[in-house]
Amino acid sequence: MSLGYAEKLSYIEDVGNVGMTEIHDPPHILQEKIERLTKMIRKSKHLVVFTGAGISTSCGIPDFRGPTGIWTLQRGGNALPEATLPFHRAMPSRTHMALVELERAGILKFVISQNIDGLHLRSGIPREKLSELHGNSFMEKCTSCGSEYFRDFEVESVGLKETPRRCSNGDCDVRLKDTVLDWEDALPFEEMNPAEVHCDRADVVLCLGTSLQITPACNLPLRCLRGGGKFVIVNLQKTPKDKKASLVIHGFVDKVIAGVMDLLNLRIRPFVRIDLLQTIFTQALSLDQRYVNWTLRIASAHDKRALVPFIKSIEVSFSDHTMKEAVLDKYPFQLKRRTVWKIEPFDVILKVNFSEGCGCACSRIKIPIDFHASKDDLTRDRDHVFEKLKSKAIKSSSCGQNSVIERKMLTSPKTEVVIRAVVTNVRWYDEITVKTSGAGSLSKCALKRRKEGKNEAEAARKLPKGQYRNGKI
């Protein structure tokens, strides 16, 4: 059973009444503070950003302590918002994408995140410049060779448990594990160590959208003070660390960062989401060699047995109009046919209808079929394919473009496996406020932990003492 975002966060968030009330700086004060922050960033030699749930609220992902936060609603006996946008379709906010531009410009050196929504990676922050202290709902990891796998679906478990998939790195074949921490899990050294190193080196640590109450993560930004660095907080509520900050800005993170980017003359480029799928075409001659029995399957590029979350249904048609069309509306998306062996080459045309949360209705894929011809393996540079697709999507202001990344030809039975990249969303970040569709990106199991009676007060009692020394959450 897949665990929802709210449930996963309940494993790692702490409690406290600090900062329940929102505070908004007056417009003229806010502008002055934005200008001060911009000057600090412009002068910085080693900028580190520390992020919390507040940078993802504009993505449709609720926070915990805001007026409509999960714990605020629960404390008042109110129901959680119904999600109209699937969690796996959440797109990066203006702030996420601004951080990408700051990193590309050489200004931002490192990002430390307490979030498990995967949006920093999805936005384009390089993995080597990111510490995800509490894990990532979409990441699986091999504990043997260290390989990581960033999925388009939520991993089924939390607490560093084994998943149904195995490592595909060489001959490793070890069962993968999820990366989201449970209460008794120590902060992973490979995430904590670089975070500490960069905070020690930082001349500015900018904290965005975090209550700074989760131990030991909340103490990381303070490490810059030892070397004379400055510590800045942008949050709508008070935090326990406000008195130690050089600057505290009470305002919407997206608005503050948009102001900074404007003063730095840096443009926030559109976000283009690219998802992967694979088509598996298998053929075999009948015993009398008069017919070809063939199967076409559309599957996840991450795992043949996994759902393809961005596909709602597939309409199949043929260039040879004598063949019967079909609609595949249930997983697995699979079509079986029997065709005369001597038939002329034809095309299978797929109209891939996207699920809720995608930016357009569909994408069209053409698969050429020739039973008498042979094909070679093909491997294209993935980054180059992605950049071409992004460029086309931005230029046309639309999504649905697709391209082949890899083709493998297998024998016994004869099979063609093709991995395709598909543009499923494009989002722009201009002066107009970017709106999200849906009250919150919570998956179908988001209320499971609440139903079990494990509320935040009970969770707080589970926090181990001496958290920082012991490396516990």
Tab-separated table of C-alpha atoms in Angstrom:
chain	number	residue	atom	x	y	z
A	1	MET	CA	0.000	0.000	0.000
A	2	SER	CA	1.353	3.419	-0.955
A	3	LEU	CA	1.622	5.897	1.898
A	4	GLY	CA	0.411	9.459	1.347
A	5	TYR	CA	2.433	12.633	1.665
A	6	ALA	CA	0.686	13.768	4.847
A	7	GLU	CA	1.298	10.386	6.428
A	8	LYS	CA	4.943	10.391	5.459
A	9	LEU	CA	5.447	13.867	6.864
A	10	SER	CA	3.887	12.775	10.136
A	11	TYR	CA	6.872	10.489	10.599
A	12	ILE	CA	9.356	13.334	10.518
A	13	GLU	CA	7.647	16.580	11.563
A	14	ASP	CA	7.821	17.686	15.182
A	15	VAL	CA	5.280	19.702	17.144
A	16	GLY	CA	5.157	23.039	18.893
A	17	ASN	CA	3.000	26.116	19.067
A	18	VAL	CA	5.678	28.510	17.841
A	19	GLY	CA	4.582	30.340	14.732
A	20	MET	CA	0.976	29.213	14.384
A	21	THR	CA	-0.160	32.760	13.489
A	22	GLU	CA	0.826	34.232	10.144
A	23	ILE	CA	2.698	37.530	10.117
A	24	HIS	CA	2.937	39.767	7.051
A	25	ASP	CA	5.434	42.608	6.824
A	26	PRO	CA	3.881	45.864	5.539
A	27	PRO	CA	4.574	46.349	1.799
A	28	HIS	CA	7.207	49.074	2.239
A	29	ILE	CA	9.009	47.105	4.957
A	30	LEU	CA	8.851	43.949	2.844
A	31	GLN	CA	10.403	45.746	-0.115
A	32	GLU	CA	13.206	47.130	2.047
A	33	LYS	CA	13.949	43.660	3.381
A	34	ILE	CA	13.935	42.171	-0.123
A	35	GLU	CA	16.506	44.774	-1.157
A	36	ARG	CA	18.652	43.962	1.895
A	37	LEU	CA	18.474	40.251	1.111
A	38	THR	CA	19.402	40.885	-2.520
A	39	LYS	CA	22.513	42.811	-1.458
A	40	MET	CA	23.527	39.974	0.854
A	41	ILE	CA	23.077	37.408	-1.926
A	42	ARG	CA	24.953	39.558	-4.444
A	43	LYS	CA	27.935	39.855	-2.082
A	44	SER	CA	27.915	36.237	-0.967
A	45	LYS	CA	30.682	33.857	-1.946
A	46	HIS	CA	29.050	30.705	-0.593
A	47	LEU	CA	25.248	30.880	-0.457
A	48	VAL	CA	23.410	27.898	1.045
A	49	VAL	CA	19.619	27.578	1.027
A	50	PHE	CA	17.712	25.594	3.657
A	51	THR	CA	14.101	24.773	2.730
A	52	GLY	CA	10.947	23.584	4.458
A	53	ALA	CA	7.323	22.857	3.623
A	54	GLY	CA	6.536	26.540	3.008
A	55	ILE	CA	8.198	26.551	-0.402
A	56	SER	CA	5.816	23.854	-1.653
A	57	THR	CA	2.445	25.249	-0.543
A	58	SER	CA	2.005	27.056	-3.881
A	59	CYS	CA	2.495	23.659	-5.551
A	60	GLY	CA	-0.699	22.406	-3.929
A	61	ILE	CA	1.113	20.613	-1.100
A	62	PRO	CA	-0.173	21.783	2.312
A	63	ASP	CA	2.162	22.721	5.120
A	64	PHE	CA	1.633	21.806	8.784
A	65	ARG	CA	1.503	24.977	10.881
A	66	GLY	CA	-0.138	27.527	8.575
A	67	PRO	CA	-3.825	28.509	8.946
A	68	THR	CA	-4.779	25.746	6.498
A	69	GLY	CA	-1.938	23.438	7.518
A	70	ILE	CA	-2.578	19.772	8.261
A	71	TRP	CA	-1.987	20.026	11.993
A	72	THR	CA	-3.875	23.321	12.287
A	73	LEU	CA	-6.932	21.740	10.705
A	74	GLN	CA	-6.634	18.592	12.808
A	75	ARG	CA	-6.235	20.584	16.022
A	76	GLY	CA	-9.449	22.440	15.220
A	77	GLY	CA	-11.302	19.243	14.435
A	78	ASN	CA	-11.551	20.154	10.751
A	79	ALA	CA	-11.278	17.789	7.820
A	80	LEU	CA	-8.200	17.827	5.626
A	81	PRO	CA	-8.654	19.337	2.152
A	82	GLU	CA	-9.626	16.964	-0.619
A	83	ALA	CA	-6.820	16.699	-3.141
A	84	THR	CA	-7.747	17.431	-6.732
A	85	LEU	CA	-4.136	17.278	-7.915
A	86	PRO	CA	-2.302	13.969	-7.457
A	87	PHE	CA	0.825	14.294	-5.345
A	88	HIS	CA	2.974	12.763	-8.071
A	89	ARG	CA	1.861	15.518	-10.483
A	90	ALA	CA	2.871	18.443	-8.239
A	91	MET	CA	5.112	20.888	-10.104
A	92	PRO	CA	7.935	23.043	-8.713
A	93	SER	CA	7.033	26.469	-7.374
A	94	ARG	CA	8.486	29.777	-8.472
A	95	THR	CA	10.931	29.446	-5.575
A	96	HIS	CA	12.103	25.978	-6.643
A	97	MET	CA	12.815	27.244	-10.145
A	98	ALA	CA	14.476	30.437	-8.913
A	99	LEU	CA	16.932	28.320	-6.936
A	100	VAL	CA	17.776	26.454	-10.143
A	101	GLU	CA	18.621	29.774	-11.831
A	102	LEU	CA	20.748	30.886	-8.876
A	103	GLU	CA	22.649	27.600	-9.041
A	104	ARG	CA	23.176	27.924	-12.792
A	105	ALA	CA	24.455	31.462	-12.276
A	106	GLY	CA	27.054	30.149	-9.809
A	107	ILE	CA	25.518	32.050	-6.877
A	108	LEU	CA	23.867	29.177	-5.012
A	109	LYS	CA	26.349	26.543	-3.870
A	110	PHE	CA	24.149	24.050	-2.027
A	111	VAL	CA	20.538	23.264	-1.060
A	112	ILE	CA	19.474	21.502	2.137
A	113	SER	CA	15.862	20.344	2.285
A	114	GLN	CA	13.623	18.849	4.952
A	115	ASN	CA	10.961	18.134	2.327
A	116	ILE	CA	10.279	14.699	0.905
A	117	ASP	CA	8.268	15.849	-2.123
A	118	GLY	CA	11.139	15.453	-4.612
A	119	LEU	CA	10.506	18.884	-6.146
A	120	HIS	CA	14.092	20.127	-5.837
A	121	LEU	CA	15.342	17.254	-7.965
A	122	ARG	CA	12.432	17.560	-10.359
A	123	SER	CA	13.096	21.275	-10.779
A	124	GLY	CA	16.668	20.684	-11.911
A	125	ILE	CA	18.892	21.117	-8.841
A	126	PRO	CA	21.890	18.780	-9.371
A	127	ARG	CA	21.830	15.821	-6.995
A	128	GLU	CA	25.401	16.512	-5.878
A	129	LYS	CA	24.308	19.968	-4.705
A	130	LEU	CA	21.336	18.765	-2.680
A	131	SER	CA	20.904	17.140	0.716
A	132	GLU	CA	17.464	15.647	1.324
A	133	LEU	CA	17.743	15.160	5.062
A	134	HIS	CA	14.511	13.242	5.557
A	135	GLY	CA	14.447	11.383	2.279
A	136	ASN	CA	12.417	11.549	-0.919
A	137	SER	CA	9.024	9.929	-1.526
A	138	PHE	CA	9.989	9.208	-5.134
A	139	MET	CA	13.485	7.851	-4.531
A	140	GLU	CA	14.721	4.298	-4.084
A	141	LYS	CA	18.280	3.448	-3.169
A	142	CYS	CA	20.570	0.443	-3.343
A	143	THR	CA	22.333	-0.047	-0.014
A	144	SER	CA	25.018	-2.129	-1.712
A	145	CYS	CA	26.337	0.068	-4.536
A	146	GLY	CA	24.631	3.357	-3.616
A	147	SER	CA	22.703	3.744	-6.883
A	148	GLU	CA	19.613	5.944	-6.659
A	149	TYR	CA	16.426	5.665	-8.706
A	150	PHE	CA	14.139	8.706	-9.019
A	151	ARG	CA	10.639	7.449	-9.859
A	152	ASP	CA	7.517	9.051	-11.315
A	153	PHE	CA	5.411	7.244	-8.690
A	154	GLU	CA	5.442	7.312	-4.895
A	155	VAL	CA	7.538	4.532	-3.422
A	156	GLU	CA	5.304	2.152	-1.477
A	157	SER	CA	6.861	2.407	1.987
A	158	VAL	CA	8.671	4.575	4.545
A	159	GLY	CA	11.306	3.733	7.135
A	160	LEU	CA	14.079	2.539	4.795
A	161	LYS	CA	12.215	-0.673	3.998
A	162	GLU	CA	12.715	-2.937	1.004
A	163	THR	CA	10.619	-2.228	-2.081
A	164	PRO	CA	9.472	-4.669	-4.814
A	165	ARG	CA	12.301	-3.597	-7.160
A	166	ARG	CA	15.960	-4.523	-7.467
A	167	CYS	CA	19.093	-2.615	-8.391
A	168	SER	CA	19.799	-2.692	-12.109
A	169	ASN	CA	23.387	-1.475	-11.827
A	170	GLY	CA	25.525	-4.174	-13.391
A	171	ASP	CA	25.232	-7.464	-11.539
A	172	CYS	CA	24.202	-5.860	-8.260
A	173	ASP	CA	20.553	-7.067	-8.214
A	174	VAL	CA	20.095	-6.116	-4.531
A	175	ARG	CA	16.598	-5.247	-3.313
A	176	LEU	CA	16.106	-1.483	-3.252
A	177	LYS	CA	14.904	0.465	-0.222
A	178	ASP	CA	12.823	3.607	0.200
A	179	THR	CA	14.620	6.699	1.531
A	180	VAL	CA	11.987	8.338	3.780
A	181	LEU	CA	12.983	8.194	7.442
A	182	ASP	CA	10.915	6.731	10.241
A	183	TRP	CA	11.051	8.058	13.816
A	184	GLU	CA	13.884	5.841	14.977
A	185	ASP	CA	16.043	6.285	11.863
A	186	ALA	CA	19.245	8.301	12.146
A	187	LEU	CA	19.795	11.102	9.676
A	188	PRO	CA	21.809	9.554	6.841
A	189	PHE	CA	25.499	10.460	6.932
A	190	GLU	CA	25.652	10.913	3.162
A	191	GLU	CA	23.028	13.683	3.430
A	192	MET	CA	23.996	15.178	6.787
A	193	ASN	CA	27.750	15.398	6.204
A	194	PRO	CA	27.703	17.620	3.080
A	195	ALA	CA	24.986	19.743	4.695
A	196	GLU	CA	27.239	20.372	7.685
A	197	VAL	CA	30.267	21.056	5.490
A	198	HIS	CA	28.446	23.629	3.358
A	199	CYS	CA	26.839	25.352	6.357
A	200	ASP	CA	30.296	25.650	7.949
A	201	ARG	CA	31.603	27.279	4.759
A	202	ALA	CA	28.580	29.472	4.087
A	203	ASP	CA	28.712	33.242	4.387
A	204	VAL	CA	24.914	33.343	3.928
A	205	VAL	CA	22.400	30.643	4.823
A	206	LEU	CA	18.920	31.496	3.549
A	207	CYS	CA	16.074	29.609	5.259
A	208	LEU	CA	12.891	29.473	3.188
A	209	GLY	CA	9.486	28.348	4.409
A	210	THR	CA	10.587	26.425	7.481
A	211	SER	CA	9.485	26.610	11.122
A	212	LEU	CA	13.017	25.614	12.188
A	213	GLN	CA	11.682	23.240	14.824
A	214	ILE	CA	12.779	19.863	13.487
A	215	THR	CA	15.830	18.625	15.381
A	216	PRO	CA	18.651	18.211	14.458
A	217	ALA	CA	18.021	19.752	11.038
A	218	CYS	CA	17.044	23.150	12.477
A	219	ASN	CA	20.525	23.621	13.958
A	220	LEU	CA	22.334	23.309	10.640
A	221	PRO	CA	21.850	26.944	9.490
A	222	LEU	CA	23.362	28.228	12.751
A	223	ARG	CA	26.703	26.628	11.901
A	224	CYS	CA	27.488	29.501	9.530
A	225	LEU	CA	27.586	31.900	12.493
A	226	ARG	CA	30.799	30.301	13.764
A	227	GLY	CA	32.696	31.630	10.769
A	228	GLY	CA	31.018	35.013	10.698
A	229	GLY	CA	28.301	34.087	8.228
A	230	LYS	CA	24.809	35.536	8.147
A	231	PHE	CA	21.583	33.680	8.762
A	232	VAL	CA	18.342	34.814	7.054
A	233	ILE	CA	14.787	33.536	7.583
A	234	VAL	CA	11.865	33.961	5.186
A	235	ASN	CA	8.708	32.554	6.761
A	236	LEU	CA	5.129	33.565	7.526
A	237	GLN	CA	5.374	32.521	11.176
A	238	LYS	CA	7.792	33.206	13.982
A	239	THR	CA	10.493	30.595	14.568
A	240	PRO	CA	12.614	29.707	17.615
A	241	LYS	CA	15.706	30.926	15.703
A	242	ASP	CA	14.480	34.430	14.817
A	243	LYS	CA	16.661	36.171	17.418
A	244	LYS	CA	19.818	34.648	15.948
A	245	ALA	CA	19.039	35.721	12.388
A	246	SER	CA	20.591	38.740	10.685
A	247	LEU	CA	17.341	39.289	8.809
A	248	VAL	CA	13.807	37.926	9.258
A	249	ILE	CA	11.297	38.437	6.453
A	250	HIS	CA	7.624	37.734	7.045
A	251	GLY	CA	6.128	37.235	3.613
A	252	PHE	CA	5.205	34.661	0.996
A	253	VAL	CA	8.385	32.906	-0.090
A	254	ASP	CA	7.463	33.051	-3.781
A	255	LYS	CA	6.899	36.814	-3.602
A	256	VAL	CA	10.157	37.450	-1.767
A	257	ILE	CA	12.204	35.313	-4.135
A	258	ALA	CA	10.518	36.855	-7.181
A	259	GLY	CA	11.579	40.280	-5.895
A	260	VAL	CA	15.149	39.094	-5.372
A	261	MET	CA	15.352	37.598	-8.851
A	262	ASP	CA	14.038	40.818	-10.364
A	263	LEU	CA	16.682	42.896	-8.580
A	264	LEU	CA	19.371	40.423	-9.667
A	265	ASN	CA	18.085	40.616	-13.271
A	266	LEU	CA	17.730	36.839	-13.408
A	267	ARG	CA	14.860	35.310	-15.392
A	268	ILE	CA	13.052	32.231	-14.124
A	269	ARG	CA	12.742	29.834	-17.016
A	270	PRO	CA	9.661	27.624	-17.538
A	271	PHE	CA	9.480	24.198	-15.976
A	272	VAL	CA	9.026	21.367	-18.440
A	273	ARG	CA	8.151	17.995	-16.999
A	274	ILE	CA	9.282	14.971	-18.980
A	275	ASP	CA	8.056	11.490	-18.119
A	276	LEU	CA	9.159	8.128	-19.469
A	277	LEU	CA	7.308	5.121	-20.816
A	278	GLN	CA	8.323	2.005	-22.672
A	279	THR	CA	6.629	0.151	-25.503
A	280	ILE	CA	7.289	-3.577	-25.701
A	281	PHE	CA	6.460	-5.223	-29.033
A	282	THR	CA	6.781	-9.015	-29.060
A	283	GLN	CA	6.194	-11.231	-32.105
A	284	ALA	CA	6.242	-14.965	-32.833
A	285	LEU	CA	5.359	-17.046	-35.885
A	286	SER	CA	2.453	-19.435	-35.626
A	287	LEU	CA	3.191	-23.151	-35.942
A	288	ASP	CA	2.081	-23.193	-39.582
A	289	GLN	CA	4.160	-20.030	-40.218
A	290	ARG	CA	1.237	-18.302	-41.885
A	291	TYR	CA	0.553	-15.812	-39.106
A	292	VAL	CA	2.380	-13.635	-36.613
A	293	ASN	CA	1.068	-13.574	-33.069
A	294	TRP	CA	2.123	-10.251	-31.619
A	295	THR	CA	1.651	-8.302	-28.405
A	296	LEU	CA	2.087	-4.598	-27.753
A	297	ARG	CA	2.468	-3.501	-24.156
A	298	ILE	CA	2.856	0.041	-22.822
A	299	ALA	CA	4.561	0.017	-19.434
A	300	SER	CA	6.459	2.108	-16.934
A	301	ALA	CA	10.089	2.719	-17.864
A	302	HIS	CA	10.922	2.379	-14.153
A	303	ASP	CA	9.384	-1.052	-13.603
A	304	LYS	CA	7.360	-3.176	-16.033
A	305	ARG	CA	5.002	-4.148	-13.214
A	306	ALA	CA	4.465	-0.611	-11.923
A	307	LEU	CA	1.572	1.638	-12.857
A	308	VAL	CA	2.173	4.425	-15.357
A	309	PRO	CA	0.650	7.253	-13.286
A	310	PHE	CA	0.443	9.854	-16.043
A	311	ILE	CA	-1.533	7.634	-18.456
A	312	LYS	CA	-5.319	7.395	-18.232
A	313	SER	CA	-6.007	5.343	-21.354
A	314	ILE	CA	-4.583	4.535	-24.792
A	315	GLU	CA	-6.432	4.556	-28.089
A	316	VAL	CA	-4.851	2.256	-30.686
A	317	SER	CA	-5.341	2.682	-34.441
A	318	PHE	CA	-3.464	1.484	-37.537
A	319	SER	CA	-2.244	2.913	-40.807
A	320	ASP	CA	-3.717	-0.247	-42.367
A	321	HIS	CA	-7.378	0.656	-41.891
A	322	THR	CA	-8.478	-2.953	-42.260
A	323	MET	CA	-7.216	-3.620	-38.722
A	324	LYS	CA	-9.594	-3.175	-35.846
A	325	GLU	CA	-8.974	-0.243	-33.522
A	326	ALA	CA	-8.891	-0.673	-29.766
A	327	VAL	CA	-9.069	1.274	-26.509
A	328	LEU	CA	-6.865	0.240	-23.598
A	329	ASP	CA	-8.375	1.744	-20.459
A	330	LYS	CA	-7.112	-0.612	-17.770
A	331	TYR	CA	-3.648	-1.482	-16.562
A	332	PRO	CA	-1.777	-3.393	-17.876
A	333	PHE	CA	-2.086	-1.554	-21.188
A	334	GLN	CA	-1.714	-4.489	-23.537
A	335	LEU	CA	-2.960	-5.406	-27.002
A	336	LYS	CA	-2.781	-8.903	-28.541
A	337	ARG	CA	-3.291	-9.523	-32.247
A	338	ARG	CA	-2.798	-12.159	-34.948
A	339	THR	CA	-1.675	-10.916	-38.355
A	340	VAL	CA	-0.873	-12.550	-41.688
A	341	TRP	CA	2.889	-13.086	-41.919
A	342	LYS	CA	3.201	-11.638	-45.429
A	343	ILE	CA	1.461	-8.388	-44.596
A	344	GLU	CA	3.076	-5.145	-45.768
A	345	PRO	CA	4.734	-2.870	-43.170
A	346	PHE	CA	2.260	-0.779	-41.199
A	347	ASP	CA	2.175	1.732	-38.342
A	348	VAL	CA	0.589	1.308	-34.949
A	349	ILE	CA	-0.630	4.728	-33.817
A	350	LEU	CA	-1.085	5.330	-30.103
A	351	LYS	CA	-3.107	8.188	-28.718
A	352	VAL	CA	-1.864	8.282	-25.130
A	353	ASN	CA	-4.508	10.057	-23.031
A	354	PHE	CA	-2.976	11.727	-19.994
A	355	SER	CA	-4.307	11.482	-16.465
A	356	GLU	CA	-5.377	14.315	-14.188
A	357	GLY	CA	-2.676	16.859	-13.426
A	358	CYS	CA	-1.020	16.765	-16.831
A	359	GLY	CA	-0.865	19.935	-18.893
A	360	CYS	CA	-2.512	18.647	-22.035
A	361	ALA	CA	-4.927	15.948	-23.100
A	362	CYS	CA	-2.711	13.497	-24.949
A	363	SER	CA	0.394	12.587	-26.906
A	364	ARG	CA	0.550	10.655	-30.188
A	365	ILE	CA	3.133	7.955	-30.781
A	366	LYS	CA	3.732	6.138	-34.059
A	367	ILE	CA	5.312	2.682	-33.986
A	368	PRO	CA	6.474	1.334	-37.378
A	369	ILE	CA	5.991	-2.431	-37.732
A	370	ASP	CA	7.798	-4.568	-40.310
A	371	PHE	CA	7.831	-8.306	-39.588
A	372	HIS	CA	10.456	-8.928	-42.278
A	373	ALA	CA	13.005	-6.245	-41.380
A	374	SER	CA	15.540	-6.234	-38.591
A	375	LYS	CA	16.474	-3.289	-36.380
A	376	ASP	CA	19.584	-2.434	-34.428
A	377	ASP	CA	19.902	-1.313	-30.848
A	378	LEU	CA	19.815	2.442	-30.380
A	379	THR	CA	20.931	4.647	-27.501
A	380	ARG	CA	20.651	8.426	-27.568
A	381	ASP	CA	22.080	10.928	-25.127
A	382	ARG	CA	19.255	11.408	-22.644
A	383	ASP	CA	20.183	14.967	-21.674
A	384	HIS	CA	20.339	16.013	-25.330
A	385	VAL	CA	16.915	14.481	-26.032
A	386	PHE	CA	15.456	16.195	-22.966
A	387	GLU	CA	16.841	19.595	-23.961
A	388	LYS	CA	15.414	19.302	-27.475
A	389	LEU	CA	12.008	18.329	-26.112
A	390	LYS	CA	12.046	21.183	-23.605
A	391	SER	CA	12.979	23.670	-26.305
A	392	LYS	CA	10.114	22.500	-28.544
A	393	ALA	CA	7.627	22.586	-25.681
A	394	ILE	CA	8.592	26.107	-24.631
A	395	LYS	CA	8.629	27.394	-28.203
A	396	SER	CA	5.182	25.977	-28.960
A	397	SER	CA	3.783	26.769	-25.484
A	398	SER	CA	2.367	23.260	-25.309
A	399	CYS	CA	3.163	19.720	-24.208
A	400	GLY	CA	2.710	16.258	-25.698
A	401	GLN	CA	5.990	16.079	-27.630
A	402	ASN	CA	7.784	12.740	-27.431
A	403	SER	CA	11.046	11.207	-28.596
A	404	VAL	CA	12.860	7.874	-28.519
A	405	ILE	CA	15.711	7.579	-26.031
A	406	GLU	CA	16.638	3.928	-26.307
A	407	ARG	CA	15.765	0.847	-28.357
A	408	LYS	CA	16.771	-2.706	-27.537
A	409	MET	CA	16.203	-5.726	-29.745
A	410	LEU	CA	15.782	-9.039	-27.955
A	411	THR	CA	15.488	-12.574	-29.286
A	412	SER	CA	13.477	-15.622	-28.223
A	413	PRO	CA	10.865	-14.308	-28.582
A	414	LYS	CA	11.678	-11.492	-30.945
A	415	THR	CA	11.025	-8.295	-28.993
A	416	GLU	CA	11.538	-4.594	-29.528
A	417	VAL	CA	11.721	-2.533	-26.317
A	418	VAL	CA	11.650	1.235	-26.816
A	419	ILE	CA	11.931	3.837	-24.068
A	420	ARG	CA	10.348	7.172	-24.923
A	421	ALA	CA	10.434	10.566	-23.250
A	422	VAL	CA	7.129	12.456	-23.212
A	423	VAL	CA	6.493	16.091	-22.264
A	424	THR	CA	3.530	16.055	-19.868
A	425	ASN	CA	3.603	19.571	-18.370
A	426	VAL	CA	4.888	23.059	-19.081
A	427	ARG	CA	4.668	25.799	-16.474
A	428	TRP	CA	5.642	29.445	-16.783
A	429	TYR	CA	6.749	31.797	-14.016
A	430	ASP	CA	6.078	35.421	-14.937
A	431	GLU	CA	4.821	38.411	-12.924
A	432	ILE	CA	1.345	36.891	-12.797
A	433	THR	CA	0.854	34.693	-9.747
A	434	VAL	CA	1.116	31.038	-10.687
A	435	LYS	CA	-1.988	29.192	-9.549
A	436	THR	CA	-2.183	25.545	-8.678
A	437	SER	CA	-5.039	23.198	-9.439
A	438	GLY	CA	-6.294	21.580	-6.282
A	439	ALA	CA	-6.384	22.267	-2.580
A	440	GLY	CA	-3.596	19.870	-1.777
A	441	SER	CA	-1.507	17.155	-3.340
A	442	LEU	CA	-2.322	14.320	-0.991
A	443	SER	CA	-2.454	10.760	-2.224
A	444	LYS	CA	-5.288	8.348	-1.490
A	445	CYS	CA	-3.702	7.021	1.713
A	446	ALA	CA	-3.013	10.436	3.252
A	447	LEU	CA	-5.431	9.872	6.150
A	448	LYS	CA	-4.218	6.404	7.114
A	449	ARG	CA	-2.025	7.554	9.984
A	450	ARG	CA	-4.731	9.851	11.285
A	451	LYS	CA	-7.238	6.983	11.327
A	452	GLU	CA	-4.794	4.930	13.362
A	453	GLY	CA	-4.922	7.640	16.030
A	454	LYS	CA	-1.288	8.616	15.662
A	455	ASN	CA	-1.731	12.366	15.958
A	456	GLU	CA	0.982	14.948	16.364
A	457	ALA	CA	0.926	14.873	20.163
A	458	GLU	CA	1.554	11.138	20.170
A	459	ALA	CA	4.234	11.640	17.542
A	460	ALA	CA	5.966	14.224	19.695
A	461	ARG	CA	6.250	11.825	22.596
A	462	LYS	CA	8.158	9.460	20.320
A	463	LEU	CA	10.929	11.951	19.628
A	464	PRO	CA	14.093	10.546	21.187
A	465	LYS	CA	16.043	12.739	23.532
A	466	GLY	CA	19.482	14.034	22.674
A	467	GLN	CA	18.480	14.095	19.031
A	468	TYR	CA	21.443	15.981	17.630
A	469	ARG	CA	24.120	14.030	19.431
A	470	ASN	CA	22.572	10.717	18.499
A	471	GLY	CA	21.765	11.777	14.944
A	472	LYS	CA	18.077	11.047	15.460
A	473	ILE	CA	15.110	12.987	14.170
